[in-house]
Short mmCIF file of C-alpha atoms in Angstrom, two decimals:
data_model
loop_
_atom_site.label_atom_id
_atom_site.label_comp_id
_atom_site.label_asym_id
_atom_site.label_seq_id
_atom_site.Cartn_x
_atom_site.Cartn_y
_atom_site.Cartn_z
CA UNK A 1 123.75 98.29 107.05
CA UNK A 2 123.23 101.63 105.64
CA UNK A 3 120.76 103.83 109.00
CA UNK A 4 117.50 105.51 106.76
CA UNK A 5 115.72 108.07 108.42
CA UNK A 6 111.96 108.94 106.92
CA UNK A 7 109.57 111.92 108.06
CA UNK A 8 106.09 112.29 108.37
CA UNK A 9 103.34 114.73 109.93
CA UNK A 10 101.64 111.33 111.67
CA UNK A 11 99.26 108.45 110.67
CA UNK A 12 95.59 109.28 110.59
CA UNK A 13 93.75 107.82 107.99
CA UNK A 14 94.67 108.79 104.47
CA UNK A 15 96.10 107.84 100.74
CA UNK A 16 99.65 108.77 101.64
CA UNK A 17 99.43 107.31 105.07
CA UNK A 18 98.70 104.18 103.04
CA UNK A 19 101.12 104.57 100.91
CA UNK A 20 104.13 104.56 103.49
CA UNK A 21 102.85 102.11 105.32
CA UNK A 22 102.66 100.09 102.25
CA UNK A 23 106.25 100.99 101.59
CA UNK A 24 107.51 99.80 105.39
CA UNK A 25 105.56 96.84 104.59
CA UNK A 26 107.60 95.52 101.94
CA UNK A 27 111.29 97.46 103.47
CA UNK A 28 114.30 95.24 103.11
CA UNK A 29 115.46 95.34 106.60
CA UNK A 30 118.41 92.90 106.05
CA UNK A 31 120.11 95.57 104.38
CA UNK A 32 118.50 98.97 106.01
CA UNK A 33 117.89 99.99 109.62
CA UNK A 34 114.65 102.54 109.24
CA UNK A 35 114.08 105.25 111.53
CA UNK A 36 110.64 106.87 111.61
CA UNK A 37 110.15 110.28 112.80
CA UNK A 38 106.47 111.61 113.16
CA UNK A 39 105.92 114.84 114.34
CA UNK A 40 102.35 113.53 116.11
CA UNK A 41 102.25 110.01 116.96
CA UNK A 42 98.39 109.64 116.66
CA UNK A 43 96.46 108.49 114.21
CA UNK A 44 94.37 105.14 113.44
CA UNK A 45 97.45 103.44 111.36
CA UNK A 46 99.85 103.90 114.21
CA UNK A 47 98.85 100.19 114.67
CA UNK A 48 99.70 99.16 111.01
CA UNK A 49 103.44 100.30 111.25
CA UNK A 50 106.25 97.28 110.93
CA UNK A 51 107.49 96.43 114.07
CA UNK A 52 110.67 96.45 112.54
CA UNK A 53 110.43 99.98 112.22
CA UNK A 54 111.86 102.40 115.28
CA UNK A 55 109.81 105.01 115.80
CA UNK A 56 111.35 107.85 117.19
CA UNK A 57 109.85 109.57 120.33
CA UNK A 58 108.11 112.53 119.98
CA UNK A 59 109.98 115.77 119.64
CA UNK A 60 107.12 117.90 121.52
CA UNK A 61 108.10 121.32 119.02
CA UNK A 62 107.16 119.41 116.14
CA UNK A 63 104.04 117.84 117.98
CA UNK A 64 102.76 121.53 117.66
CA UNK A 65 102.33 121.15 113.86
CA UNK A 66 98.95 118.72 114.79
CA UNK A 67 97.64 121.20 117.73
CA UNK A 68 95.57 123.94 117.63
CA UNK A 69 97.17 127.43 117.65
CA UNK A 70 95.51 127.94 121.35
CA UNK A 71 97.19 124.58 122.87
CA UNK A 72 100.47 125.30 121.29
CA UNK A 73 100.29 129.12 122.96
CA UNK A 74 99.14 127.21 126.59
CA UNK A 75 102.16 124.72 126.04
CA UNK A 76 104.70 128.36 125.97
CA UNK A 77 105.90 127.36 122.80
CA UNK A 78 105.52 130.83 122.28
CA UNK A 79 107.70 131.59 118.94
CA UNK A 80 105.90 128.38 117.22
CA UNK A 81 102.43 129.68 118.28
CA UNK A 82 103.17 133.62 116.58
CA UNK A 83 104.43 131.92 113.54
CA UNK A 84 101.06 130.02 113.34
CA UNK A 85 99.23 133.16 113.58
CA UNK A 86 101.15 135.60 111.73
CA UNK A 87 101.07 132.21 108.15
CA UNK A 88 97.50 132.50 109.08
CA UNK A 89 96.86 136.33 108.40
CA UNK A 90 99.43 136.72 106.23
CA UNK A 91 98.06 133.58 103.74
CA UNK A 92 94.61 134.40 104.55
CA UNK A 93 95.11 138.30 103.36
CA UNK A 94 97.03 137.13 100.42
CA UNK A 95 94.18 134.22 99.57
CA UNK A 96 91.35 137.00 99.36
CA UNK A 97 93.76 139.31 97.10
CA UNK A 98 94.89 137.19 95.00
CA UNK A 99 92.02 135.25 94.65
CA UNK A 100 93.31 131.76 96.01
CA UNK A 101 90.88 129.55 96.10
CA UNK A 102 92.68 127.37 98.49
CA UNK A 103 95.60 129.32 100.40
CA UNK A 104 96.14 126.42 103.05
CA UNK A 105 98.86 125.00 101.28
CA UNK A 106 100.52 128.37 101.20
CA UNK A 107 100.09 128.92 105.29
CA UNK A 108 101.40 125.78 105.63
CA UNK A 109 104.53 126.49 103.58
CA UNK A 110 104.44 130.26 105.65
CA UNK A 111 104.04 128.57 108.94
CA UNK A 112 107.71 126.30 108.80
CA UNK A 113 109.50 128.51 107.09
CA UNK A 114 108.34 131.25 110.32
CA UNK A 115 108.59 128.69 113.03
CA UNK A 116 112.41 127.05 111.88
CA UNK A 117 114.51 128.97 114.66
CA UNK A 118 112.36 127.73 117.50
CA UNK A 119 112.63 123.88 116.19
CA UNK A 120 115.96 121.46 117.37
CA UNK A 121 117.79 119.92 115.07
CA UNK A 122 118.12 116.18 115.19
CA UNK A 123 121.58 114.37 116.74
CA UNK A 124 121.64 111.49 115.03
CA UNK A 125 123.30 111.59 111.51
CA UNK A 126 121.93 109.38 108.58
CA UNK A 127 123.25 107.75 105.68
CA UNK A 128 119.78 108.63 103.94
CA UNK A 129 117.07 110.82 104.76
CA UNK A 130 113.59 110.72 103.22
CA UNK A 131 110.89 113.69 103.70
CA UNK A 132 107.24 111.79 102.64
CA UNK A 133 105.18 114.70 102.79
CA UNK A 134 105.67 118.27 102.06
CA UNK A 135 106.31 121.42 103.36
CA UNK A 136 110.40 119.38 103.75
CA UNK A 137 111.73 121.58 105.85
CA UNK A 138 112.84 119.24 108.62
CA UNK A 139 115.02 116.86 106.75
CA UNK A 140 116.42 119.82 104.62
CA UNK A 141 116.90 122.55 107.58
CA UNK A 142 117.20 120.03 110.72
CA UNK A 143 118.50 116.74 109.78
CA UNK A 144 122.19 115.62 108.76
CA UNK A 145 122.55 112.93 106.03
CA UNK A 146 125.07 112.03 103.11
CA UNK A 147 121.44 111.23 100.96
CA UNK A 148 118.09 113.36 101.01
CA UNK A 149 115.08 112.66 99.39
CA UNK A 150 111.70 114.22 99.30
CA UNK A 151 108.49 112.62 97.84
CA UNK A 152 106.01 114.23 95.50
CA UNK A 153 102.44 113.32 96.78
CA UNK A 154 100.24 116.04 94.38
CA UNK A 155 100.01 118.22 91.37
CA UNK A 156 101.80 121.09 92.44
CA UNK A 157 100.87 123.19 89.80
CA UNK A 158 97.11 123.36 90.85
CA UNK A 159 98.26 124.55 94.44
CA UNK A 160 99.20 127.72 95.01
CA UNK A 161 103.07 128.14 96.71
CA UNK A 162 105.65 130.59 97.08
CA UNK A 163 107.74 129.67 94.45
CA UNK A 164 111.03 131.05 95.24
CA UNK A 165 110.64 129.90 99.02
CA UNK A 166 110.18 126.39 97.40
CA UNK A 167 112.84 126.25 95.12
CA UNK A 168 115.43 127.34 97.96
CA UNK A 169 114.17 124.02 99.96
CA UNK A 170 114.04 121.76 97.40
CA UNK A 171 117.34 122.42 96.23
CA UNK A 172 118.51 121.24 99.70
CA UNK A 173 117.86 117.58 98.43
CA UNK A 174 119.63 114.81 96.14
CA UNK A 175 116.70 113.66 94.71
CA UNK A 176 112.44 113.97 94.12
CA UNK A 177 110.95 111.02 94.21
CA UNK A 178 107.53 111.45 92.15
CA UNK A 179 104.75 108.97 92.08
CA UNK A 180 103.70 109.39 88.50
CA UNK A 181 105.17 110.59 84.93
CA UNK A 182 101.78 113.35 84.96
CA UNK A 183 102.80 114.29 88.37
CA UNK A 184 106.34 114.61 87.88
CA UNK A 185 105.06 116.81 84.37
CA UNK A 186 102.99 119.31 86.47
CA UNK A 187 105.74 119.52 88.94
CA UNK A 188 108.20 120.66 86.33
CA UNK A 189 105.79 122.89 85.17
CA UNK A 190 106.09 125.24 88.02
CA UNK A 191 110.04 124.05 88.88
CA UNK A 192 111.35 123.65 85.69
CA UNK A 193 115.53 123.72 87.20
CA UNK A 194 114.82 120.92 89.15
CA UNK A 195 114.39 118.07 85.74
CA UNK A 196 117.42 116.63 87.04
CA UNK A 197 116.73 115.64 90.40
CA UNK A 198 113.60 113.71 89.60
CA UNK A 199 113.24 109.68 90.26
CA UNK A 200 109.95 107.77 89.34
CA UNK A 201 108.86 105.68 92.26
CA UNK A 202 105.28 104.95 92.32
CA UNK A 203 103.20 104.20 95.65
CA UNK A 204 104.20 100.60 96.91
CA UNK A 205 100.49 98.32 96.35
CA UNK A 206 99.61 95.17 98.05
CA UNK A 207 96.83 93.52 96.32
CA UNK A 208 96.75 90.69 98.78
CA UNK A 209 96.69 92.80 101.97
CA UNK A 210 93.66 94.94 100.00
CA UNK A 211 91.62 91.75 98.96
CA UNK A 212 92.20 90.44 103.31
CA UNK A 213 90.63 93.51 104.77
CA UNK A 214 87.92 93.95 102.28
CA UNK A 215 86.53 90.37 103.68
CA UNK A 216 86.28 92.26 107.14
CA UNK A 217 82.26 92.37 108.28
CA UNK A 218 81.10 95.68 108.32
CA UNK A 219 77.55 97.24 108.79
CA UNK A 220 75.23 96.30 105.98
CA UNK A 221 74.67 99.77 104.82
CA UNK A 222 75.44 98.84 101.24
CA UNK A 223 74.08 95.35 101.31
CA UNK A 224 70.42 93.88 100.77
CA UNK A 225 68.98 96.74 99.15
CA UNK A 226 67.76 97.82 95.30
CA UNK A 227 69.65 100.87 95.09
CA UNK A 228 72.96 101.86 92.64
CA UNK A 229 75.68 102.46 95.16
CA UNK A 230 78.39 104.25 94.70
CA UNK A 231 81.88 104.90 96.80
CA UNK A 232 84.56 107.50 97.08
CA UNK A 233 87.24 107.45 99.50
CA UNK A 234 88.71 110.88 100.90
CA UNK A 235 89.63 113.72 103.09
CA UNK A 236 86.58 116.01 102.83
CA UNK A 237 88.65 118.74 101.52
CA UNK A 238 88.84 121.59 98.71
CA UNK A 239 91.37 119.18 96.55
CA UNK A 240 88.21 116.03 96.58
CA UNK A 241 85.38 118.02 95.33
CA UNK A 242 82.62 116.20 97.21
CA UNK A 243 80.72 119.38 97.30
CA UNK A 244 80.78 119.07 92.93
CA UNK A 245 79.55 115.41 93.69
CA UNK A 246 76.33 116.33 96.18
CA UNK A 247 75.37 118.75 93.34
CA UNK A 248 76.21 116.07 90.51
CA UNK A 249 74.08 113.53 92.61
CA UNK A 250 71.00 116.35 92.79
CA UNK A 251 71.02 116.68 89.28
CA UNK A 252 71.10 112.87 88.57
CA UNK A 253 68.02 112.48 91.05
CA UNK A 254 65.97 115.35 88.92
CA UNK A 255 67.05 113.46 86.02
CA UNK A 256 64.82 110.56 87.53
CA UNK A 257 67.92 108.49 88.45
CA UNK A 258 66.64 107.78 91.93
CA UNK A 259 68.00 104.77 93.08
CA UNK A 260 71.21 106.31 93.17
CA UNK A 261 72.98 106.54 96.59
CA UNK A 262 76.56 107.93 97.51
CA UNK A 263 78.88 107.15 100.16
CA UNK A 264 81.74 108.45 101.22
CA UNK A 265 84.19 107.17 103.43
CA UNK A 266 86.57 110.32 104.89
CA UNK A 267 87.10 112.98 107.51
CA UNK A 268 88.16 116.83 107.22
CA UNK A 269 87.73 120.02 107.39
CA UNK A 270 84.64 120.52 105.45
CA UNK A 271 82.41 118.49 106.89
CA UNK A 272 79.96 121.11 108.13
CA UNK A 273 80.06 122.59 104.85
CA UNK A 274 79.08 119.61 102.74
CA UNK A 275 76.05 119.06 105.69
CA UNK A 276 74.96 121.79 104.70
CA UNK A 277 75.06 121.37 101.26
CA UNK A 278 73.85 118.16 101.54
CA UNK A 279 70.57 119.33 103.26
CA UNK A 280 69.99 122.25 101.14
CA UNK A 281 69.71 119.37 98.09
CA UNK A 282 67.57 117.39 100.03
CA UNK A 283 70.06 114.37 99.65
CA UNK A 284 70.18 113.55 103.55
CA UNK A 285 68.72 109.85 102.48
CA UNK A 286 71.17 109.66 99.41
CA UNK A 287 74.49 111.46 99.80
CA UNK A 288 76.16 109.80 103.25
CA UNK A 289 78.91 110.93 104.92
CA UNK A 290 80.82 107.84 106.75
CA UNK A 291 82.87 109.64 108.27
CA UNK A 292 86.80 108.32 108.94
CA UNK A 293 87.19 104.36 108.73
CA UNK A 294 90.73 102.54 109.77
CA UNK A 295 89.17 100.04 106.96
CA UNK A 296 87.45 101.11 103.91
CA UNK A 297 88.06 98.46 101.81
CA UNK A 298 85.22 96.56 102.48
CA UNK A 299 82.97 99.78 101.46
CA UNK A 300 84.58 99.75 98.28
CA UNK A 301 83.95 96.10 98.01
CA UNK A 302 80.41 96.55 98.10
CA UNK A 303 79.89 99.36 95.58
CA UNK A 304 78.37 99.56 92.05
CA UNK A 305 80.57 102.08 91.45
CA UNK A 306 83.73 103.24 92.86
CA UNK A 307 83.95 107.79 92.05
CA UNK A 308 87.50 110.20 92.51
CA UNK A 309 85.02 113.12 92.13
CA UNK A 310 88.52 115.52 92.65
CA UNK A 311 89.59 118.95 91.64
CA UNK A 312 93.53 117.46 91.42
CA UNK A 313 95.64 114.59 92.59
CA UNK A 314 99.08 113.32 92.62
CA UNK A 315 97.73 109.70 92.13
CA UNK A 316 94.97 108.58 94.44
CA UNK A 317 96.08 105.70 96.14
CA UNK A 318 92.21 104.67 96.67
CA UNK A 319 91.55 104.84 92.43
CA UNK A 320 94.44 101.61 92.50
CA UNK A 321 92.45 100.33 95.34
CA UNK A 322 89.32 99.87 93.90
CA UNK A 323 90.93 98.88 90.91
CA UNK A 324 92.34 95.97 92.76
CA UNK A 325 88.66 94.97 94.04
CA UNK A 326 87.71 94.43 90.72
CA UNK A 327 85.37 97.76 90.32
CA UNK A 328 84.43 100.13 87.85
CA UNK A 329 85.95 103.19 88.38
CA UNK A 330 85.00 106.87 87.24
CA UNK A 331 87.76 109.67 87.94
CA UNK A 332 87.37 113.21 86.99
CA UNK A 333 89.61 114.51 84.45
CA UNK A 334 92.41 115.93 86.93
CA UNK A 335 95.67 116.54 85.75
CA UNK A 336 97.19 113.67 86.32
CA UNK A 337 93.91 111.02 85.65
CA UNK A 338 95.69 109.47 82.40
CA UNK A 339 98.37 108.04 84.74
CA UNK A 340 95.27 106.57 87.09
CA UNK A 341 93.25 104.95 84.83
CA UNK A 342 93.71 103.88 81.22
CA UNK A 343 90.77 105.16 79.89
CA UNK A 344 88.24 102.39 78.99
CA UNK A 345 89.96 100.39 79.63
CA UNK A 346 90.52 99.76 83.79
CA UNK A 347 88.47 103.46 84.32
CA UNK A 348 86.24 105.72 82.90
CA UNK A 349 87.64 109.85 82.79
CA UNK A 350 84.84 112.23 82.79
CA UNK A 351 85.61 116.15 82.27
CA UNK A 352 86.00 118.00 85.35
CA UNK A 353 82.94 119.62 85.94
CA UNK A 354 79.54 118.82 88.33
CA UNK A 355 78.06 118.13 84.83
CA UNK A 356 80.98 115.77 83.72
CA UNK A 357 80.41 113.78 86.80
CA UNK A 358 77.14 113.66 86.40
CA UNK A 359 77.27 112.32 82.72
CA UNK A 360 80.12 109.81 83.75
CA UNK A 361 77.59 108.25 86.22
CA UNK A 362 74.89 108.26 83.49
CA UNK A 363 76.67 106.68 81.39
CA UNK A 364 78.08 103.93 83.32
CA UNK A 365 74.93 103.35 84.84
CA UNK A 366 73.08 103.14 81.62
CA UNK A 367 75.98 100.53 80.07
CA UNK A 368 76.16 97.36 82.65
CA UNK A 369 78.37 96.24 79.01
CA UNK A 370 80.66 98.97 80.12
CA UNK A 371 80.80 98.66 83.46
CA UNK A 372 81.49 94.86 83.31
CA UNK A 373 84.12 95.12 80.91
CA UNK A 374 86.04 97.49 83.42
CA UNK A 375 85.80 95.06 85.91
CA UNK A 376 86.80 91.87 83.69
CA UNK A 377 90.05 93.94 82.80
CA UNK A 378 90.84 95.28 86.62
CA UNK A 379 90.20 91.74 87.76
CA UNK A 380 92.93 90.54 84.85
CA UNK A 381 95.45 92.98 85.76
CA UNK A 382 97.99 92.97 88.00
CA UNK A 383 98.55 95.96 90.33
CA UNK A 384 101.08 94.60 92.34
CA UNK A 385 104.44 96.75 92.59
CA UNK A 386 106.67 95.83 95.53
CA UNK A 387 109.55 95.42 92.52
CA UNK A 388 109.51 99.63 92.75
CA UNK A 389 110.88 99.90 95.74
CA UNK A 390 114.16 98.77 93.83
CA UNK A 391 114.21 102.23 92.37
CA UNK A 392 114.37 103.46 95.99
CA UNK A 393 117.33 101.21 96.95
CA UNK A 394 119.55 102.01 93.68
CA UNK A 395 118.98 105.64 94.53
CA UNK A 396 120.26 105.21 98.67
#
């Protein structure tokens, strides 16, 4: 049996947490022994791993990376705690310069490649090794292995990265696995030397698993009222655009579209911000933040519409989702949409603007033809994939 070690940050609720668990799901562990190191071990899907998975114990340098710069300083991990600080001016300083709109990516790239000579190298060598979420600096700088493999989760070339830092790390690694043909296109767009290293492995689905946990009981927000509901699913973040969606929602209200409410289901950073935004609009009755849900399957479930509202994307694992429950789906035009949806088909792409979002949901609102057609097609399709983790095993 061939020993596979795969690397995470930890498992709070997200796409790509899905994803992985998803791929552990469906592991052939007749023929693999699987190793999972996470740097945190907290999170709401910490429950959802395989038990035939061993999860390593945590290393408590790497638990830093999921603490606050303060706790990591009180903890004397005091090398780790300056190179927190010192990504954080310098990205911060370079952000308002430059002009980044979103320089966190950047820090976080800044903060490993600072903080490598105060992290330990693991003992244990590995026939493969598998980074699943960027920056990959801990199976290409601290882990030995005859295979490595690092997964591409977004459209790099809407983030903003040190490019020659990047290049150095990534050429540390047999092979990038990429999760769509658009994302593996805007990848090469920025790392054009790298065409050869590229394998197309898309996220592991399990329509079954999706249609079981959307039967769970939930509160009946969404149920027993007259209104048009609609559903995204998301960290509220920069990269979702939920503060385009409270103003697309504002201007569908003034447009005398009334009945229209909006959940979302999500945590993150911006939270206060789109509270704020939120009240300013006067939305509080119609634009509701959820807040973070181990389940939100059964809030898709009970949507009108299902909206992926974001600025980019790799390939939202929540778009396939709601695809899966049968429901129309709207999806800005991102990047890498065309290899979400096929448009008019199982989705509906709108431009990427707070007024293409807005005339996406006008339209599908004003075409119950449309929107039923969507759904007839999803609910024809099939959106299992399990067979793609064959891709993975040809490449180990």
């Amino acid at each position: 049996m061939k020993n596979v070690l795969i690397a995470s940050f930890d498992m709070e609720v997200g796409g790509v947490e899905r994803s992985l668990i998803s791929m552990l799901d469906n592991f052939d562990y007749e023929k693999y022994t699987v190793d999972l190191m996470l740097y945190r071990h907290q999170g709401d899907f910490m429950t959802l791993i395989s038990d035939r998975v061993n999860i390593i114990g945590e290393v408590p340098e790497y638990t830093t990376f999921r603490k606050s710069i303060g706790k990591t300083l009180s903890e004397k991990y005091f090398g780790i705690g300056l190179s927190r600080i010192l990504s954080k001016l310098y990205a911060n300083l370079k952000g308002r310069f430059k002009g980044i709109a979103e320089p966190g990516y950047y820090q976080l790239q800044l903060m490993w490649k600072f903080a490598l000579p105060f992290l330990p190298n693991m003992q244990k060598e590995y026939d493969v090794a598998i980074s699943y979420l960027w920056p990959h600096y801990f199976i290409a700088e601290k882990v030995k292995a005859k295979t490595k493999i690092a997964w591409i989760h977004t459209d790099y070339s809407t983030v903003y990265t040190d490019v020659n830092i990047d290049i150095k790390v990534w050429k540390k690694f047999d092979y990038i696995v990429s999760i769509s043909n658009d994302c593996t296109s805007a990848f090469l767009s920025k790392y054009p030397e790298l065409r050869e290293k590229i394998v197309l492995i898309e996220n592991i689905t399990s329509p079954a698993f999706i249609k079981k946990m959307a039967e769970e009981k939930v509160d009946d927000i969404l149920i027993g009222n007259n209104h048009f509901n609609i559903v995204s699913v998301g960290r509220l973040s920069y990269q979702k655009a939920f503060d385009n969606a409270i103003k697309a929602l504002r201007i569908l209200h003034n447009r005398g579209l009334t009945n229209l409410k909006w959940y979302v289901v999500g945590y993150g950073g911006e939270e206060k911000k789109l509270n704020e935004l939120i009240k300013e609009n006067n939305l509080e009755d119609s634009f509701i933040l959820l807040g973070k849900k181990i389940n939100p399957y059964p809030y898709i479930k009970l949507s009108d519409l299902y909206v992926q509202p974001s600025r980019y994307e790799g390939k939202a694992v929540t778009v396939r989702e709601a695809q899966i429950l049968s429901k129309p789906v709207l999806i800005t035009n991102y990047a890498t949409a065309k290899s979400q949806v096929d448009d008019g088909v199982d989705g509906y792409i709108t431009e990427l603007s707070v007024e293409g979002i807005v005339n996406g949901i006008e339209n599908l609102y004003n075409s119950s033809a449309t929107r039923k057609k969507l759904i007839g097609n999803c609910s024809l399709a099939n959106y299992g994939n399990s067979y793609e983790l064959d891709k993975l095993y040809k490449v180990i």
